[in-house]
Amino acid sequence: DVQTWTTTEGAKVLFVEAHELPMFDMRILFAAGSSQDGNVPGLALMTNAMLNEGIPGKNVSQIASGFEGLGADFSNGAYRDMAVASLRSLSAPAQREPALKLFEQVVGQPTFPADALARIQNQLLAGFEYQKQNPGKLASLALFAWLLTLHPAASGRVYAAYGGVYVGVAILWLWLVDGIRPTTWDVLGSGVALAGMAIIVFAPRGA
């Protein structure tokens, strides 16, 4: 059963209790993806990448060692319409409480050290230059932008449709770039995926 409630600050919580494993997973979603960048491209990606680079009293190595020493795993990422910060830890209080405390500091008190900012900025700029020279990546972004025009208020539907297109493109890549001829099952599977994509994209809006 999924329990749900809203905190006093207005955040919606979804909670699933399971006792099969002595651990927990926590995931925080923010409306802070690249679609919110406005006139500052890369802002969401840069901000998210800087979260675990430093907090008061700890640098990036100490943060990583802190999670590792507790048997916990921290991960984060920025996408088109959301940013994510996740924690997986043992549920025993001796591990859970310090892991949650460190997670709280990483998410709520990042120091954004200048040396890390310059390093990550250079990494992102190199990645952007690579994307500009990659026709497949540019075509992929153009396709996603077109799908968003069809469903501007339903990004989840766009992601589902994009997944079908991605399957088809992957099979083409297998054939044209890797030089491996797709099997009948490859073609059939990608056809089913593309058919599902077409249904999602072109279904009547009121359906």
mmCIF file of C-alpha atoms in Angstrom:
data_model
loop_
_atom_site.group_PDB
_atom_site.id
_atom_site.type_symbol
_atom_site.label_atom_id
_atom_site.label_comp_id
_atom_site.label_asym_id
_atom_site.label_seq_id
_atom_site.Cartn_x
_atom_site.Cartn_y
_atom_site.Cartn_z
ATOM 1 C CA ASP A 1 0.000 0.000 0.000
ATOM 2 C CA VAL A 2 1.170 3.508 -0.836
ATOM 3 C CA GLN A 3 0.647 6.054 1.929
ATOM 4 C CA THR A 4 0.578 9.702 0.934
ATOM 5 C CA TRP A 5 0.486 12.993 2.778
ATOM 6 C CA THR A 6 1.607 16.600 2.429
ATOM 7 C CA THR A 7 4.153 18.190 4.760
ATOM 8 C CA THR A 8 3.541 21.542 6.433
ATOM 9 C CA GLU A 9 5.899 23.065 3.841
ATOM 10 C CA GLY A 10 3.703 21.747 1.015
ATOM 11 C CA ALA A 11 5.831 18.834 -0.208
ATOM 12 C CA LYS A 12 3.916 15.736 -1.303
ATOM 13 C CA VAL A 13 5.167 12.489 0.252
ATOM 14 C CA LEU A 14 4.674 8.967 -1.101
ATOM 15 C CA PHE A 15 5.631 6.205 1.326
ATOM 16 C CA VAL A 16 5.769 2.441 0.824
ATOM 17 C CA GLU A 17 6.646 0.342 3.861
ATOM 18 C CA ALA A 18 8.490 -2.933 3.304
ATOM 19 C CA HIS A 19 10.296 -5.091 5.860
ATOM 20 C CA GLU A 20 11.847 -7.648 3.518
ATOM 21 C CA LEU A 21 15.236 -5.883 3.544
ATOM 22 C CA PRO A 22 16.857 -3.911 6.397
ATOM 23 C CA MET A 23 17.280 -0.797 4.268
ATOM 24 C CA PHE A 24 15.383 2.157 2.867
ATOM 25 C CA ASP A 25 15.372 4.215 -0.303
ATOM 26 C CA MET A 26 14.506 7.908 -0.302
ATOM 27 C CA ARG A 27 14.129 10.021 -3.403
ATOM 28 C CA ILE A 28 13.425 13.761 -3.534
ATOM 29 C CA LEU A 29 12.153 15.270 -6.778
ATOM 30 C CA PHE A 30 12.456 18.983 -7.495
ATOM 31 C CA ALA A 31 10.794 21.002 -10.260
ATOM 32 C CA ALA A 32 14.268 22.141 -11.236
ATOM 33 C CA GLY A 33 15.107 20.495 -14.548
ATOM 34 C CA SER A 34 16.604 22.091 -17.633
ATOM 35 C CA SER A 35 13.149 23.244 -18.729
ATOM 36 C CA GLN A 36 13.416 25.765 -15.864
ATOM 37 C CA ASP A 37 16.782 27.166 -16.997
ATOM 38 C CA GLY A 38 15.255 30.145 -18.794
ATOM 39 C CA ASN A 39 18.008 32.311 -20.257
ATOM 40 C CA VAL A 40 20.764 30.470 -18.379
ATOM 41 C CA PRO A 41 21.280 27.143 -20.204
ATOM 42 C CA GLY A 42 22.882 24.485 -18.045
ATOM 43 C CA LEU A 43 21.860 26.091 -14.740
ATOM 44 C CA ALA A 44 19.954 23.050 -13.433
ATOM 45 C CA LEU A 45 22.673 20.637 -14.492
ATOM 46 C CA MET A 46 25.443 22.742 -12.955
ATOM 47 C CA THR A 47 23.590 23.316 -9.688
ATOM 48 C CA ASN A 48 22.784 19.640 -9.277
ATOM 49 C CA ALA A 49 26.326 18.556 -10.111
ATOM 50 C CA MET A 50 27.669 20.892 -7.410
ATOM 51 C CA LEU A 51 25.476 19.580 -4.570
ATOM 52 C CA ASN A 52 27.913 16.994 -3.226
ATOM 53 C CA GLU A 53 31.115 18.947 -3.958
ATOM 54 C CA GLY A 54 31.212 20.503 -0.517
ATOM 55 C CA ILE A 55 29.297 21.261 2.677
ATOM 56 C CA PRO A 56 30.434 23.165 5.802
ATOM 57 C CA GLY A 57 33.427 21.245 7.187
ATOM 58 C CA LYS A 58 33.586 18.618 4.426
ATOM 59 C CA ASN A 59 34.883 18.463 0.852
ATOM 60 C CA VAL A 60 33.737 16.115 -1.894
ATOM 61 C CA SER A 61 36.051 13.273 -0.791
ATOM 62 C CA GLN A 62 34.949 13.516 2.825
ATOM 63 C CA ILE A 63 31.285 13.497 1.795
ATOM 64 C CA ALA A 64 31.816 10.378 -0.306
ATOM 65 C CA SER A 65 33.752 8.691 2.524
ATOM 66 C CA GLY A 66 31.017 9.634 4.972
ATOM 67 C CA PHE A 67 28.311 7.899 2.957
ATOM 68 C CA GLU A 68 30.545 4.919 2.196
ATOM 69 C CA GLY A 69 31.484 4.453 5.835
ATOM 70 C CA LEU A 70 27.791 4.228 6.735
ATOM 71 C CA GLY A 71 27.051 1.743 3.950
ATOM 72 C CA ALA A 72 24.899 4.416 2.291
ATOM 73 C CA ASP A 73 24.666 5.494 -1.325
ATOM 74 C CA PHE A 74 23.953 9.056 -2.462
ATOM 75 C CA SER A 75 23.026 9.865 -6.042
ATOM 76 C CA ASN A 76 21.651 12.878 -7.853
ATOM 77 C CA GLY A 77 20.873 14.108 -11.340
ATOM 78 C CA ALA A 78 19.168 16.805 -13.381
ATOM 79 C CA TYR A 79 16.840 16.044 -16.283
ATOM 80 C CA ARG A 80 14.563 18.007 -18.573
ATOM 81 C CA ASP A 81 11.743 18.631 -16.129
ATOM 82 C CA MET A 82 13.083 17.580 -12.747
ATOM 83 C CA ALA A 83 16.123 17.285 -10.521
ATOM 84 C CA VAL A 84 16.613 14.290 -8.238
ATOM 85 C CA ALA A 85 18.510 13.579 -5.032
ATOM 86 C CA SER A 86 18.438 10.016 -3.681
ATOM 87 C CA LEU A 87 19.680 8.143 -0.643
ATOM 88 C CA ARG A 88 19.876 4.412 0.022
ATOM 89 C CA SER A 89 20.918 3.352 3.511
ATOM 90 C CA LEU A 90 20.584 0.642 6.114
ATOM 91 C CA SER A 91 17.498 1.197 8.249
ATOM 92 C CA ALA A 92 19.183 0.508 11.601
ATOM 93 C CA PRO A 93 19.249 3.786 13.574
ATOM 94 C CA ALA A 94 23.055 3.709 13.958
ATOM 95 C CA GLN A 95 23.429 3.955 10.168
ATOM 96 C CA ARG A 96 20.160 5.623 9.208
ATOM 97 C CA GLU A 97 20.347 8.753 11.344
ATOM 98 C CA PRO A 98 23.883 9.911 10.402
ATOM 99 C CA ALA A 99 23.186 9.064 6.731
ATOM 100 C CA LEU A 100 20.041 11.198 6.788
ATOM 101 C CA LYS A 101 21.935 14.002 8.531
ATOM 102 C CA LEU A 102 24.652 13.981 5.882
ATOM 103 C CA PHE A 103 22.046 13.843 3.119
ATOM 104 C CA GLU A 104 20.259 16.821 4.674
ATOM 105 C CA GLN A 105 23.502 18.811 4.655
ATOM 106 C CA VAL A 106 24.347 17.906 1.059
ATOM 107 C CA VAL A 107 20.914 18.918 -0.211
ATOM 108 C CA GLY A 108 20.348 21.882 2.102
ATOM 109 C CA GLN A 109 23.805 23.349 2.769
ATOM 110 C CA PRO A 110 26.028 22.991 -0.319
ATOM 111 C CA THR A 111 28.992 25.392 -0.289
ATOM 112 C CA PHE A 112 29.614 25.387 -4.072
ATOM 113 C CA PRO A 113 33.438 25.588 -3.778
ATOM 114 C CA ALA A 114 35.049 27.704 -6.494
ATOM 115 C CA ASP A 115 37.593 25.084 -7.616
ATOM 116 C CA ALA A 116 34.868 22.484 -8.108
ATOM 117 C CA LEU A 117 32.715 25.038 -9.930
ATOM 118 C CA ALA A 118 35.476 25.706 -12.470
ATOM 119 C CA ARG A 119 36.182 21.989 -12.958
ATOM 120 C CA ILE A 120 32.557 20.998 -13.471
ATOM 121 C CA GLN A 121 31.935 23.997 -15.717
ATOM 122 C CA ASN A 122 34.790 22.876 -18.001
ATOM 123 C CA GLN A 123 33.419 19.320 -18.035
ATOM 124 C CA LEU A 124 29.935 20.517 -18.982
ATOM 125 C CA LEU A 125 31.235 22.836 -21.699
ATOM 126 C CA ALA A 126 33.201 19.958 -23.198
ATOM 127 C CA GLY A 127 30.049 17.855 -23.139
ATOM 128 C CA PHE A 128 28.025 20.591 -24.845
ATOM 129 C CA GLU A 129 30.656 20.899 -27.591
ATOM 130 C CA TYR A 130 30.486 17.154 -28.168
ATOM 131 C CA GLN A 131 26.702 17.263 -28.417
ATOM 132 C CA LYS A 132 26.868 20.090 -30.969
ATOM 133 C CA GLN A 133 29.056 17.891 -33.165
ATOM 134 C CA ASN A 134 26.859 14.814 -32.762
ATOM 135 C CA PRO A 135 24.069 14.790 -35.404
ATOM 136 C CA GLY A 136 22.277 11.950 -33.641
ATOM 137 C CA LYS A 137 22.127 13.872 -30.378
ATOM 138 C CA LEU A 138 20.879 17.019 -32.103
ATOM 139 C CA ALA A 139 18.193 15.032 -33.918
ATOM 140 C CA SER A 140 17.197 13.428 -30.621
ATOM 141 C CA LEU A 141 16.808 16.817 -28.927
ATOM 142 C CA ALA A 142 14.829 18.178 -31.887
ATOM 143 C CA LEU A 143 12.492 15.182 -31.742
ATOM 144 C CA PHE A 144 11.950 15.627 -28.014
ATOM 145 C CA ALA A 145 11.203 19.329 -28.510
ATOM 146 C CA TRP A 146 8.612 18.432 -31.167
ATOM 147 C CA LEU A 147 6.962 15.901 -28.867
ATOM 148 C CA LEU A 148 6.733 18.550 -26.147
ATOM 149 C CA THR A 149 4.749 20.791 -28.498
ATOM 150 C CA LEU A 150 2.159 18.007 -28.783
ATOM 151 C CA HIS A 151 1.815 17.507 -25.048
ATOM 152 C CA PRO A 152 3.203 20.604 -23.291
ATOM 153 C CA ALA A 153 1.442 19.809 -20.010
ATOM 154 C CA ALA A 154 2.122 16.052 -19.910
ATOM 155 C CA SER A 155 5.863 15.501 -19.848
ATOM 156 C CA GLY A 156 5.462 11.935 -18.586
ATOM 157 C CA ARG A 157 3.581 11.092 -21.771
ATOM 158 C CA VAL A 158 6.361 12.675 -23.804
ATOM 159 C CA TYR A 159 8.994 10.562 -22.038
ATOM 160 C CA ALA A 160 6.964 7.424 -22.752
ATOM 161 C CA ALA A 161 6.691 8.307 -26.434
ATOM 162 C CA TYR A 162 10.359 9.234 -26.640
ATOM 163 C CA GLY A 163 11.248 5.827 -25.226
ATOM 164 C CA GLY A 164 9.572 4.148 -28.209
ATOM 165 C CA VAL A 165 11.497 6.322 -30.637
ATOM 166 C CA TYR A 166 14.731 5.589 -28.778
ATOM 167 C CA VAL A 167 14.238 1.847 -29.276
ATOM 168 C CA GLY A 168 13.779 2.329 -33.017
ATOM 169 C CA VAL A 169 16.838 4.575 -33.306
ATOM 170 C CA ALA A 170 18.937 2.069 -31.322
ATOM 171 C CA ILE A 171 18.108 -0.675 -33.816
ATOM 172 C CA LEU A 172 19.027 1.624 -36.715
ATOM 173 C CA TRP A 173 22.320 2.406 -34.980
ATOM 174 C CA LEU A 174 22.974 -1.322 -34.591
ATOM 175 C CA TRP A 175 22.537 -1.751 -38.340
ATOM 176 C CA LEU A 176 24.059 1.400 -39.841
ATOM 177 C CA VAL A 177 26.874 2.148 -37.384
ATOM 178 C CA ASP A 178 27.771 -1.160 -35.729
ATOM 179 C CA GLY A 179 27.269 -3.033 -38.997
ATOM 180 C CA ILE A 180 25.126 -5.746 -37.380
ATOM 181 C CA ARG A 181 22.041 -6.709 -39.335
ATOM 182 C CA PRO A 182 18.947 -6.658 -37.073
ATOM 183 C CA THR A 183 17.145 -9.947 -36.645
ATOM 184 C CA THR A 184 13.456 -10.409 -37.353
ATOM 185 C CA TRP A 185 12.828 -10.172 -33.625
ATOM 186 C CA ASP A 186 14.775 -6.898 -33.421
ATOM 187 C CA VAL A 187 12.628 -5.410 -36.176
ATOM 188 C CA LEU A 188 9.411 -6.785 -34.698
ATOM 189 C CA GLY A 189 10.244 -5.475 -31.226
ATOM 190 C CA SER A 190 11.143 -1.991 -32.438
ATOM 191 C CA GLY A 191 7.990 -1.959 -34.569
ATOM 192 C CA VAL A 192 5.860 -2.713 -31.521
ATOM 193 C CA ALA A 193 7.647 0.057 -29.585
ATOM 194 C CA LEU A 194 7.081 2.576 -32.396
ATOM 195 C CA ALA A 195 3.443 1.549 -32.692
ATOM 196 C CA GLY A 196 3.024 2.162 -28.958
ATOM 197 C CA MET A 197 4.696 5.542 -29.339
ATOM 198 C CA ALA A 198 2.320 6.502 -32.156
ATOM 199 C CA ILE A 199 -0.705 5.539 -30.050
ATOM 200 C CA ILE A 200 0.518 7.675 -27.138
ATOM 201 C CA VAL A 201 1.357 10.696 -29.284
ATOM 202 C CA PHE A 202 -1.581 10.740 -31.673
ATOM 203 C CA ALA A 203 -4.373 9.490 -29.417
ATOM 204 C CA PRO A 204 -7.383 11.854 -29.213
ATOM 205 C CA ARG A 205 -6.680 14.489 -26.573
ATOM 206 C CA GLY A 206 -9.846 13.710 -24.668
ATOM 207 C CA ALA A 207 -9.160 9.949 -24.517
#
